[in-house]
Amino acid sequence: MLDIGCGTGVLCHVLQEHGIKAHGMDLSEGMLRVAREKYPEIPFEQGNMITYDTPLRFDLVTSTCDAMNHILSPEDLEQAMRHVHMYLAPGWYFLFDLLKEGETVECDPEDLGEIDGTRLQFQIGRTEEGLVNLKIELFRDEEVVQTEEIHERIYSPELAEQLLKKAGFKQVWCTDQLLGESEHAATWFVIARKEG
């Protein structure tokens, strides 16, 4: 399997523990450094989901924790899906999640806790272009020592299905319910199967 936008490699590790040969790819060299330190037995490489290509073929490609929402245009999202279709083995699956609109309501800064005098604060906002803006600030003794802003675009499940089909996938399923549960999740879960 390949996890695109793998972050620190947690999903790769879990699947590897269950006998699935895992690979990871992420844009952030910092995230990959942590992944390589924690799980040296798993191959991780740097890449961009929009342009990433590999000669390897995978039975499963995943992208979790709203990584696909970090792709900011529908055209780039379709291009990323086309690349996944190329390196996915025939008959196998691409699984990913997408943030739901209701989970990105603007909010005032919220403290996420303090450890050893270091405090983390999180805020959701919107840009003029309609993107979700996630702002994370790290405070030490009430002074901001680091700020990171992440932009995401909300995609409807209908648009995701349309783009997947344009990218070559014939079968697409989308749900916001976990197996056996009646409650709706905070994200859409999307499964696309490559014909084969």
PDB file of N, CA and C in Angstrom, residues 72-74 101 125-133 151-154:
ATOM      1  N   LEU A  72      -5.691  22.721  -3.521  1.00  0.00           N
ATOM      2  CA  LEU A  72      -6.555  23.901  -3.494  1.00  0.00           C
ATOM      3  C   LEU A  72      -7.366  24.168  -4.749  1.00  0.00           C
ATOM      4  N   SER A  73      -7.180  23.401  -5.825  1.00  0.00           N
ATOM      5  CA  SER A  73      -8.022  23.631  -7.001  1.00  0.00           C
ATOM      6  C   SER A  73      -8.567  22.295  -7.501  1.00  0.00           C
ATOM      7  N   PRO A  74      -9.795  22.297  -8.037  1.00  0.00           N
ATOM      8  CA  PRO A  74     -10.357  21.060  -8.580  1.00  0.00           C
ATOM      9  C   PRO A  74      -9.489  20.459  -9.690  1.00  0.00           C
ATOM     10  N   GLU A 101     -18.241  20.423   5.056  1.00  0.00           N
ATOM     11  CA  GLU A 101     -18.415  21.870   5.208  1.00  0.00           C
ATOM     12  C   GLU A 101     -18.701  22.260   6.663  1.00  0.00           C
ATOM     13  N   GLY A 125     -10.564  29.919  10.256  1.00  0.00           N
ATOM     14  CA  GLY A 125     -11.098  31.105   9.609  1.00  0.00           C
ATOM     15  C   GLY A 125     -11.329  30.814   8.132  1.00  0.00           C
ATOM     16  N   ARG A 126     -11.725  31.833   7.392  1.00  0.00           N
ATOM     17  CA  ARG A 126     -11.938  31.719   5.947  1.00  0.00           C
ATOM     18  C   ARG A 126     -11.179  32.826   5.244  1.00  0.00           C
ATOM     19  N   THR A 127     -10.649  32.507   4.074  1.00  0.00           N
ATOM     20  CA  THR A 127      -9.992  33.518   3.258  1.00  0.00           C
ATOM     21  C   THR A 127     -11.036  34.170   2.359  1.00  0.00           C
ATOM     22  N   GLU A 128     -10.650  35.248   1.690  1.00  0.00           N
ATOM     23  CA  GLU A 128     -11.559  35.922   0.761  1.00  0.00           C
ATOM     24  C   GLU A 128     -11.944  35.009  -0.403  1.00  0.00           C
ATOM     25  N   GLU A 129     -11.055  34.042  -0.734  1.00  0.00           N
ATOM     26  CA  GLU A 129     -11.324  33.105  -1.831  1.00  0.00           C
ATOM     27  C   GLU A 129     -12.192  31.928  -1.390  1.00  0.00           C
ATOM     28  N   GLY A 130     -12.602  31.912  -0.116  1.00  0.00           N
ATOM     29  CA  GLY A 130     -13.446  30.830   0.380  1.00  0.00           C
ATOM     30  C   GLY A 130     -12.695  29.623   0.898  1.00  0.00           C
ATOM     31  N   LEU A 131     -11.367  29.711   0.987  1.00  0.00           N
ATOM     32  CA  LEU A 131     -10.589  28.603   1.533  1.00  0.00           C
ATOM     33  C   LEU A 131     -10.696  28.583   3.051  1.00  0.00           C
ATOM     34  N   VAL A 132     -10.544  27.398   3.617  1.00  0.00           N
ATOM     35  CA  VAL A 132     -10.474  27.260   5.067  1.00  0.00           C
ATOM     36  C   VAL A 132      -9.049  27.612   5.474  1.00  0.00           C
ATOM     37  N   ASN A 133      -8.895  28.438   6.496  1.00  0.00           N
ATOM     38  CA  ASN A 133      -7.582  28.826   6.992  1.00  0.00           C
ATOM     39  C   ASN A 133      -7.431  28.278   8.410  1.00  0.00           C
ATOM     40  N   HIS A 151      -3.931  26.141   4.478  1.00  0.00           N
ATOM     41  CA  HIS A 151      -5.151  26.395   3.717  1.00  0.00           C
ATOM     42  C   HIS A 151      -5.699  25.082   3.179  1.00  0.00           C
ATOM     43  N   GLU A 152      -7.018  24.979   3.188  1.00  0.00           N
ATOM     44  CA  GLU A 152      -7.706  23.808   2.657  1.00  0.00           C
ATOM     45  C   GLU A 152      -8.933  24.253   1.870  1.00  0.00           C
ATOM     46  N   ARG A 153      -9.327  23.438   0.901  1.00  0.00           N
ATOM     47  CA  ARG A 153     -10.559  23.693   0.144  1.00  0.00           C
ATOM     48  C   ARG A 153     -11.543  22.576   0.465  1.00  0.00           C
ATOM     49  N   ILE A 154     -12.800  22.954   0.644  1.00  0.00           N
ATOM     50  CA  ILE A 154     -13.851  21.973   0.885  1.00  0.00           C
ATOM     51  C   ILE A 154     -14.377  21.484  -0.466  1.00  0.00           C
TER      52      ILE A 154
END
